[in-house]
mmCIF file with all atom_site columns, C-alpha atoms in Angstrom:
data_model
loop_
_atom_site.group_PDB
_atom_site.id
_atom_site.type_symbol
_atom_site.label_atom_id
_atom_site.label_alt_id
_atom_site.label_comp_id
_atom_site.label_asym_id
_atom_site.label_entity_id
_atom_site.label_seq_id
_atom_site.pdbx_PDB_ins_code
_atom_site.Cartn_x
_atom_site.Cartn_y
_atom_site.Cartn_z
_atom_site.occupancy
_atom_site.B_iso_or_equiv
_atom_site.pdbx_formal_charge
_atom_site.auth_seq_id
_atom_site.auth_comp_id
_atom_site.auth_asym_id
_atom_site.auth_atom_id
_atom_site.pdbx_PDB_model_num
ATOM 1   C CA . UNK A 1 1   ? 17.347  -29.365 50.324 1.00 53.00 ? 524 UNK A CA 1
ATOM 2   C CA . UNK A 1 2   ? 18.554  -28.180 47.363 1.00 63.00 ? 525 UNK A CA 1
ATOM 3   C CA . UNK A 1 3   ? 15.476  -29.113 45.478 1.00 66.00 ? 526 UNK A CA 1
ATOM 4   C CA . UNK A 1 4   ? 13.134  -27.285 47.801 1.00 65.00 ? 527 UNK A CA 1
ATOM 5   C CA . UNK A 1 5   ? 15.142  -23.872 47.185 1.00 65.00 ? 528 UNK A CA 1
ATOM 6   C CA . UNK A 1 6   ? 14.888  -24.453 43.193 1.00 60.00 ? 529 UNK A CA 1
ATOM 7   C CA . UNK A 1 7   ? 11.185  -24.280 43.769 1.00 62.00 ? 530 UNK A CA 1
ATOM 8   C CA . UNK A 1 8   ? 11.038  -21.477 45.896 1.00 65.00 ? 531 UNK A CA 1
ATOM 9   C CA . UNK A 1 9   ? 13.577  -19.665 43.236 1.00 74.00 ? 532 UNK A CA 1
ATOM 10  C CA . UNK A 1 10  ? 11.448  -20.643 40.835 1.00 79.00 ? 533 UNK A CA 1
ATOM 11  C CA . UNK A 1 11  ? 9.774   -17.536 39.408 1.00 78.00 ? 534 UNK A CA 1
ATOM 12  C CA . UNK A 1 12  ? 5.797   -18.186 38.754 1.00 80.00 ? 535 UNK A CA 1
ATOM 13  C CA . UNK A 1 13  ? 4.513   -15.826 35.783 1.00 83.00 ? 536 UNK A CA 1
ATOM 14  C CA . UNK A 1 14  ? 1.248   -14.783 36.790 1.00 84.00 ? 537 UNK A CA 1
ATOM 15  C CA . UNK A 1 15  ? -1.372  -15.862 33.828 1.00 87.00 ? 538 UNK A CA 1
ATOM 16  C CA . UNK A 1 16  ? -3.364  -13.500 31.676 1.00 88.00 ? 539 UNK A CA 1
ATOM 17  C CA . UNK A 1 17  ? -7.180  -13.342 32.390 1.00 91.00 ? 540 UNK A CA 1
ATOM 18  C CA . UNK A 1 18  ? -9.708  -11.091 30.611 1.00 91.00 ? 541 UNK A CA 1
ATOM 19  C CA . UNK A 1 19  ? -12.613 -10.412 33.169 1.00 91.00 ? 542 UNK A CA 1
ATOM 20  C CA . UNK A 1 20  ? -12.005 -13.453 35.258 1.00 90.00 ? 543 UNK A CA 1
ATOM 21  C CA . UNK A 1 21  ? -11.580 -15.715 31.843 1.00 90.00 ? 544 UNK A CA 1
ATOM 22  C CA . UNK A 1 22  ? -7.916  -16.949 30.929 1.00 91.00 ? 545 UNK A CA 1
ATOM 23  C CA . UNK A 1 23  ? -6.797  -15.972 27.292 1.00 90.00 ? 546 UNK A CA 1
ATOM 24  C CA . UNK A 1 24  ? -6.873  -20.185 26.413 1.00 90.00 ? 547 UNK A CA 1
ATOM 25  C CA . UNK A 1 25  ? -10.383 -20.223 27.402 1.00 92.00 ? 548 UNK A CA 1
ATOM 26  C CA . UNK A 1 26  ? -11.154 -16.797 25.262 1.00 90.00 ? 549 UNK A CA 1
ATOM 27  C CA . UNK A 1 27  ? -10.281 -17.804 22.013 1.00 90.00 ? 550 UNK A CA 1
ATOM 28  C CA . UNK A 1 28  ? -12.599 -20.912 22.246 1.00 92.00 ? 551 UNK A CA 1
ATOM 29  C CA . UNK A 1 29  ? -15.617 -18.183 23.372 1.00 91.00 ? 552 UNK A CA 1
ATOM 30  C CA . UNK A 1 30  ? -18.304 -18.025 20.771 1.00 91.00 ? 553 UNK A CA 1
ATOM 31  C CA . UNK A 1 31  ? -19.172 -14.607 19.449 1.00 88.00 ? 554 UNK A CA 1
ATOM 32  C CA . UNK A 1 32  ? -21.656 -14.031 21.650 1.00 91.00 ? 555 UNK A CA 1
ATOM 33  C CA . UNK A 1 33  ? -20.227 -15.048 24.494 1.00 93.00 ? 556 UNK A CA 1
ATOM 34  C CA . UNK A 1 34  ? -17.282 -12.760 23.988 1.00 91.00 ? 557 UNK A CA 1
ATOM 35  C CA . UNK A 1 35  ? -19.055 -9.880  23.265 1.00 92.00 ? 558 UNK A CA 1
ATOM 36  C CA . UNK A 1 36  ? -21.071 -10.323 26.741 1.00 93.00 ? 559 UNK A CA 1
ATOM 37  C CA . UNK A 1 37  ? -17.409 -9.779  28.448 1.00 93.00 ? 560 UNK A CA 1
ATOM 38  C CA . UNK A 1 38  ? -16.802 -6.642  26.777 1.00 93.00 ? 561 UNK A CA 1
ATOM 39  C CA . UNK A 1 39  ? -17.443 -3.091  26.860 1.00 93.00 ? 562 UNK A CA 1
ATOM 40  C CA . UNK A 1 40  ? -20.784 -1.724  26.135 1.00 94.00 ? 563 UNK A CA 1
ATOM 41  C CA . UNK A 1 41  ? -19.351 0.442   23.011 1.00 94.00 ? 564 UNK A CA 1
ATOM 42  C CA . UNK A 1 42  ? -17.501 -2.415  21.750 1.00 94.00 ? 565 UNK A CA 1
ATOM 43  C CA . UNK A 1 43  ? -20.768 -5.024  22.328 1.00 94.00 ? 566 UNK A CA 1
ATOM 44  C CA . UNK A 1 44  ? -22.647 -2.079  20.347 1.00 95.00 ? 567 UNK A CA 1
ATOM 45  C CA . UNK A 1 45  ? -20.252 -2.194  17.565 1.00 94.00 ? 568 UNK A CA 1
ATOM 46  C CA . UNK A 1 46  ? -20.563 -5.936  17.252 1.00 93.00 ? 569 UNK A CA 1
ATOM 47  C CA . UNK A 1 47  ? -23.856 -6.286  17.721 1.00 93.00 ? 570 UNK A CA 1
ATOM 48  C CA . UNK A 1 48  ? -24.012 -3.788  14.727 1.00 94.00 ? 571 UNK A CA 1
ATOM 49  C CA . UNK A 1 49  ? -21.922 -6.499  12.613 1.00 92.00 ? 572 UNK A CA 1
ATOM 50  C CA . UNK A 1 50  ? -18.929 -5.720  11.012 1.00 91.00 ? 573 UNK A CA 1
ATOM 51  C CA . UNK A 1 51  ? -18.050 -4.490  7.928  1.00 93.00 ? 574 UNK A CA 1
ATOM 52  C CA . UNK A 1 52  ? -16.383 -5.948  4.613  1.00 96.00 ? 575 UNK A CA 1
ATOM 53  C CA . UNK A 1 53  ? -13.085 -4.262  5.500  1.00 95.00 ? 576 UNK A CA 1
ATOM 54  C CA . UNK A 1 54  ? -12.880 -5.297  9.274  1.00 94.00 ? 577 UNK A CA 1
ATOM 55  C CA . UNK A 1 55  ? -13.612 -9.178  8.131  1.00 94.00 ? 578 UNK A CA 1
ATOM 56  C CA . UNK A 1 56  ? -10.841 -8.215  5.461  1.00 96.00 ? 579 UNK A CA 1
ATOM 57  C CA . UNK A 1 57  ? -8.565  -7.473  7.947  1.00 96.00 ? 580 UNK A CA 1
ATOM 58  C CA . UNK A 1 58  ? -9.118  -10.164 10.297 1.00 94.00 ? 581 UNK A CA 1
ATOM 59  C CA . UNK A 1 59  ? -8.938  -12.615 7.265  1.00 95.00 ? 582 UNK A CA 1
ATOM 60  C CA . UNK A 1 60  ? -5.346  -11.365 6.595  1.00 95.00 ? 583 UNK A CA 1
ATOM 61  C CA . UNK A 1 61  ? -4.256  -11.262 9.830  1.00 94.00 ? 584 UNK A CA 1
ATOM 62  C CA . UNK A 1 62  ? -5.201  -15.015 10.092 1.00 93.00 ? 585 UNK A CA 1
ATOM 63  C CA . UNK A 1 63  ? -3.626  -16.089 7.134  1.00 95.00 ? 586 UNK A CA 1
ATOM 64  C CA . UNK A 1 64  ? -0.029  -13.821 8.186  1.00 95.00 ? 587 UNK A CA 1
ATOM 65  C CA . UNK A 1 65  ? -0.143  -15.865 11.147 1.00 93.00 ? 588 UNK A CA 1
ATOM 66  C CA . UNK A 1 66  ? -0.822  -18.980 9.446  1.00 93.00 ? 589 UNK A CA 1
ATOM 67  C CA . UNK A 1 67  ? 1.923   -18.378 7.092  1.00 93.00 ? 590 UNK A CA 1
ATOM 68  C CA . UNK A 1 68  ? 4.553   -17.674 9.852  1.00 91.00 ? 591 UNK A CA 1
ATOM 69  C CA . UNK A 1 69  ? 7.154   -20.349 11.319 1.00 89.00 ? 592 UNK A CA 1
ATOM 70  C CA . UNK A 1 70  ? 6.815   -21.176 14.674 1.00 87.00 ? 593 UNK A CA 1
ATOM 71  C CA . UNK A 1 71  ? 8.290   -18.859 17.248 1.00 87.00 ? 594 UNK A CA 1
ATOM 72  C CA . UNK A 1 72  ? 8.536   -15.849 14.937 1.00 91.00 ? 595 UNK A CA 1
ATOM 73  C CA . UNK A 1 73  ? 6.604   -12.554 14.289 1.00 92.00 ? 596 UNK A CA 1
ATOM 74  C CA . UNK A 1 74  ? 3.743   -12.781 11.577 1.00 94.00 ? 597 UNK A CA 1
ATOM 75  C CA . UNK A 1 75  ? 4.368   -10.074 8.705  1.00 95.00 ? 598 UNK A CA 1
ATOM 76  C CA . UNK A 1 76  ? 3.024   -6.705  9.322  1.00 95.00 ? 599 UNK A CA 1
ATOM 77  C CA . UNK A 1 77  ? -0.792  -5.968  7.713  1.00 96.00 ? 600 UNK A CA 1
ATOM 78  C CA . UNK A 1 78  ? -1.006  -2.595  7.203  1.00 97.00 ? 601 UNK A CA 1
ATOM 79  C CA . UNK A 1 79  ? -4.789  -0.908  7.460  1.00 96.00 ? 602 UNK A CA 1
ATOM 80  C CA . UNK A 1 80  ? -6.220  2.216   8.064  1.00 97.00 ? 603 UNK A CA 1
ATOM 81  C CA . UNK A 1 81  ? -9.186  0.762   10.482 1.00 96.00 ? 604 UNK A CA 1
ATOM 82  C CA . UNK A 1 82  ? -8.284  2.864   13.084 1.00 96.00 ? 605 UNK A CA 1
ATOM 83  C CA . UNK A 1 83  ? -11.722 2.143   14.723 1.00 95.00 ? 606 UNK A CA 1
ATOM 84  C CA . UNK A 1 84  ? -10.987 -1.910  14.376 1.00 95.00 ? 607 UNK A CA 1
ATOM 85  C CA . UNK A 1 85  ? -11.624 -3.127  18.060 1.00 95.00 ? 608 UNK A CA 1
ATOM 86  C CA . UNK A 1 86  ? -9.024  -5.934  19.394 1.00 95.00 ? 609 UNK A CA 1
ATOM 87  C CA . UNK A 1 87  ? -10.631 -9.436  19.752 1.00 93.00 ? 610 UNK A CA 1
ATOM 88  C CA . UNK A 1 88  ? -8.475  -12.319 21.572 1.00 93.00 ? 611 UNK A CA 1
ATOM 89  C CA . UNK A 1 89  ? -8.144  -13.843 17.714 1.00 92.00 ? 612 UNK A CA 1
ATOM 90  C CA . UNK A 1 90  ? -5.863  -10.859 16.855 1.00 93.00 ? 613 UNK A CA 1
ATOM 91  C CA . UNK A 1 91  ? -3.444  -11.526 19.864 1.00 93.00 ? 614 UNK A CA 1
ATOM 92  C CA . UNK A 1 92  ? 0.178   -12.179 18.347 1.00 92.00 ? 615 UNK A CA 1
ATOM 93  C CA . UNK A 1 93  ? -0.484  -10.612 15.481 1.00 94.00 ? 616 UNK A CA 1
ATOM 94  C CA . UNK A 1 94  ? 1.646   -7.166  14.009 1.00 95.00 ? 617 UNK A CA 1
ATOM 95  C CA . UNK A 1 95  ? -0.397  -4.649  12.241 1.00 96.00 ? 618 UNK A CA 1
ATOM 96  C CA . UNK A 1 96  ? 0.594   -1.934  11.085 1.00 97.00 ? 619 UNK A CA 1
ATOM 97  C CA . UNK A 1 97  ? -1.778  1.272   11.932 1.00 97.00 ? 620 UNK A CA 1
ATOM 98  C CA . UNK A 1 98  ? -2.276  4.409   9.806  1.00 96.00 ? 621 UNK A CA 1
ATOM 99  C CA . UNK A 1 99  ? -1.882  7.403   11.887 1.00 95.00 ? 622 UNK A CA 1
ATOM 100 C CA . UNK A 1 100 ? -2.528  10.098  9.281  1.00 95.00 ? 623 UNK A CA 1
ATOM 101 C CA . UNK A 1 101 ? 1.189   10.107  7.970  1.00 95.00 ? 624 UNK A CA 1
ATOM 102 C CA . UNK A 1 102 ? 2.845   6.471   8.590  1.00 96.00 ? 625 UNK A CA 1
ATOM 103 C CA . UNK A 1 103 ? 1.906   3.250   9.531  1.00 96.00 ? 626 UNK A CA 1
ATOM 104 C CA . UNK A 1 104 ? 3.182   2.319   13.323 1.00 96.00 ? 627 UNK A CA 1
ATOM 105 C CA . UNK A 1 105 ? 3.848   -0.934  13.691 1.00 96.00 ? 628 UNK A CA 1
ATOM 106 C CA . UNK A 1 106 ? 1.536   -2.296  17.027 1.00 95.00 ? 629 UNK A CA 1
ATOM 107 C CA . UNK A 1 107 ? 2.274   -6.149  18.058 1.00 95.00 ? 630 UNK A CA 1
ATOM 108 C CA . UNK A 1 108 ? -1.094  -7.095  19.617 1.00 94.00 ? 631 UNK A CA 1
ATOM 109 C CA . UNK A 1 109 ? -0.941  -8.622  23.354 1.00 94.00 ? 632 UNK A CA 1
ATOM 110 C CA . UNK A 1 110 ? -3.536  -9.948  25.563 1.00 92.00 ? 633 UNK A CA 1
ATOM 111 C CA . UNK A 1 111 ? -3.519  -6.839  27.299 1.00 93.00 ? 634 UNK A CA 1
ATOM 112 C CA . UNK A 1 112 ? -5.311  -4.862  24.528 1.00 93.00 ? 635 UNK A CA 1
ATOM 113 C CA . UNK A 1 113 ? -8.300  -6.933  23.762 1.00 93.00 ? 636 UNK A CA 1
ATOM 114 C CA . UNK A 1 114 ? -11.118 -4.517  23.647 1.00 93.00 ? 637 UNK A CA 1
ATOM 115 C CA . UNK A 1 115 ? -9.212  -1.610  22.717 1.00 95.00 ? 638 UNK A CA 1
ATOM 116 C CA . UNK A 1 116 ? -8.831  0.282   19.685 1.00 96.00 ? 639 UNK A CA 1
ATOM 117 C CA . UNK A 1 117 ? -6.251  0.211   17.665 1.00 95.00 ? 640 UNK A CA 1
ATOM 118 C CA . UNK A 1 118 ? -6.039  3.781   17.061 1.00 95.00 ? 641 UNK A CA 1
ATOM 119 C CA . UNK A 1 119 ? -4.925  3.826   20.660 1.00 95.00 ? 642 UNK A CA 1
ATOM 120 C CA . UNK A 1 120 ? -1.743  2.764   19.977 1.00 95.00 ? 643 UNK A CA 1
ATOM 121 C CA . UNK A 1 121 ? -0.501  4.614   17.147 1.00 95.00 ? 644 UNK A CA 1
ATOM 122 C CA . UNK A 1 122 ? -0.318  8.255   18.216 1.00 95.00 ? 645 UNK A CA 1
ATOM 123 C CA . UNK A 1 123 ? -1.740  11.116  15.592 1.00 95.00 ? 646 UNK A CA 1
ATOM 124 C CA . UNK A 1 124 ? 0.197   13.999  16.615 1.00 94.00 ? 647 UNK A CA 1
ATOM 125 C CA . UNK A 1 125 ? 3.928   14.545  17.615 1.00 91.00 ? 648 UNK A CA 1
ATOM 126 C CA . UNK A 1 126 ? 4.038   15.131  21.694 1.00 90.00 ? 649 UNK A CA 1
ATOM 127 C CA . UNK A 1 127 ? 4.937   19.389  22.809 1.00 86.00 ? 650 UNK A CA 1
ATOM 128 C CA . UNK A 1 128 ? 8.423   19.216  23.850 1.00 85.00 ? 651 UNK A CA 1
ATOM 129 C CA . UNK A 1 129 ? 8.550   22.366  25.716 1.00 81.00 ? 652 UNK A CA 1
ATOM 130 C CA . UNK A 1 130 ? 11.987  24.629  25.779 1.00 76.00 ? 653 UNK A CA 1
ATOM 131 C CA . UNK A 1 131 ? 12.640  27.852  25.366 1.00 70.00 ? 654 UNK A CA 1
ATOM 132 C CA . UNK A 1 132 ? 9.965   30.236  24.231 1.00 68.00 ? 655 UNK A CA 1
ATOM 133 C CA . UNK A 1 133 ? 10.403  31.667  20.688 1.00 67.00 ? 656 UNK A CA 1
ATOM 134 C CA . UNK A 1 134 ? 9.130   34.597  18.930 1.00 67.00 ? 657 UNK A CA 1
ATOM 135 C CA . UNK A 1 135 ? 5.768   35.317  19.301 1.00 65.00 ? 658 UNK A CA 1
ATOM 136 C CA . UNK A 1 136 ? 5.568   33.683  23.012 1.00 67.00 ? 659 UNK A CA 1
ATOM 137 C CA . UNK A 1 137 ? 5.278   36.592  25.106 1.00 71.00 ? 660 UNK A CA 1
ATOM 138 C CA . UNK A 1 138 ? 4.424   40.418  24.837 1.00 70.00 ? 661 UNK A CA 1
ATOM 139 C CA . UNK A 1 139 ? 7.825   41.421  25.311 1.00 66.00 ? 662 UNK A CA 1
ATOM 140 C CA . UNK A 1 140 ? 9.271   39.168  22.436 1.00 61.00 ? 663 UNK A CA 1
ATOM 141 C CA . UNK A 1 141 ? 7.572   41.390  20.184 1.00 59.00 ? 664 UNK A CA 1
ATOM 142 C CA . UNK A 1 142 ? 9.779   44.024  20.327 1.00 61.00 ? 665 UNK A CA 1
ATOM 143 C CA . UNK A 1 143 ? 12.621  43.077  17.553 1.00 62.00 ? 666 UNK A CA 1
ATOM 144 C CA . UNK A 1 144 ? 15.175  45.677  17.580 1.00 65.00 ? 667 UNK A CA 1
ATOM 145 C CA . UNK A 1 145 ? 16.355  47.117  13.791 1.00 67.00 ? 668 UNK A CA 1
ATOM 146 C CA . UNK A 1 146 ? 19.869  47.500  14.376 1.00 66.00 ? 669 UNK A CA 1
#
């Protein structure tokens, strides 16, 4: 019996897929193929051809993870190809993205393919909202002299 509750304890990860395809079976899609699964910006893009900088940056980003030991992070390739979208080749990869003052670090997962990579690094600082300050309201105006 004890074997049959190991299984049941067993906890089953549920696998990645990408419109019905499973992230093995992505990176062996052709081009073609993979820009028929995704969005019709991103096909448009593609279908466009990409630039000298985007194959630049997809060239390093093979050779970081080339270059990395088994079982550990690739280095970080910084870029400023904000507009770079994620293809299943990029997927363990770090990059670092240039968000108008610093480059945040993104580690691409499976979940992002077909995103941006702007969409990850953030290009303004979040309101925190306290308490209002000079200038907030009519009444704040009014600064006594003494």
């Amino acid at each position: 019996m004890s074997t049959d509750e190991a299984k049941k304890e067993r906890r089953v990860f549920k696998k990645f897929t990408y419109r019905g395809i499973e992230l093995d079976n992505l990176l062996e899609l052709s081009h073609e193929q993979l820009m028929s699964l995704l969005p019709c910006r991103a096909r448009r893009k593609f279908a466009r051809g990409l630039n000298r900088k985007q194959l630049s940056l997809i060239k390093k980003l093979r050779k970081t993870k080339s270059l990395a030991a088994e079982n550990e992070r690739p280095a970080t390739v910084r870029t400023h190809l904000r507009n770079m979208i994620i293809v299943p080749e990029m997927i363990g990869s770090v990059v670092g993205v240039y968000n108008g003052q610093s480059f945040t670090t993104v580690e691409v997962r499976a979940e992002m393919i077909g995103h941006y990579l702007g969409e990850f690094a953030i290009t303004y600082k979040p309101v925190k909202h306290g308490r209002p300050g000079i200038g907030a309201t009519h009444s704040s105006r009014f600064i006594p002299l003494k």
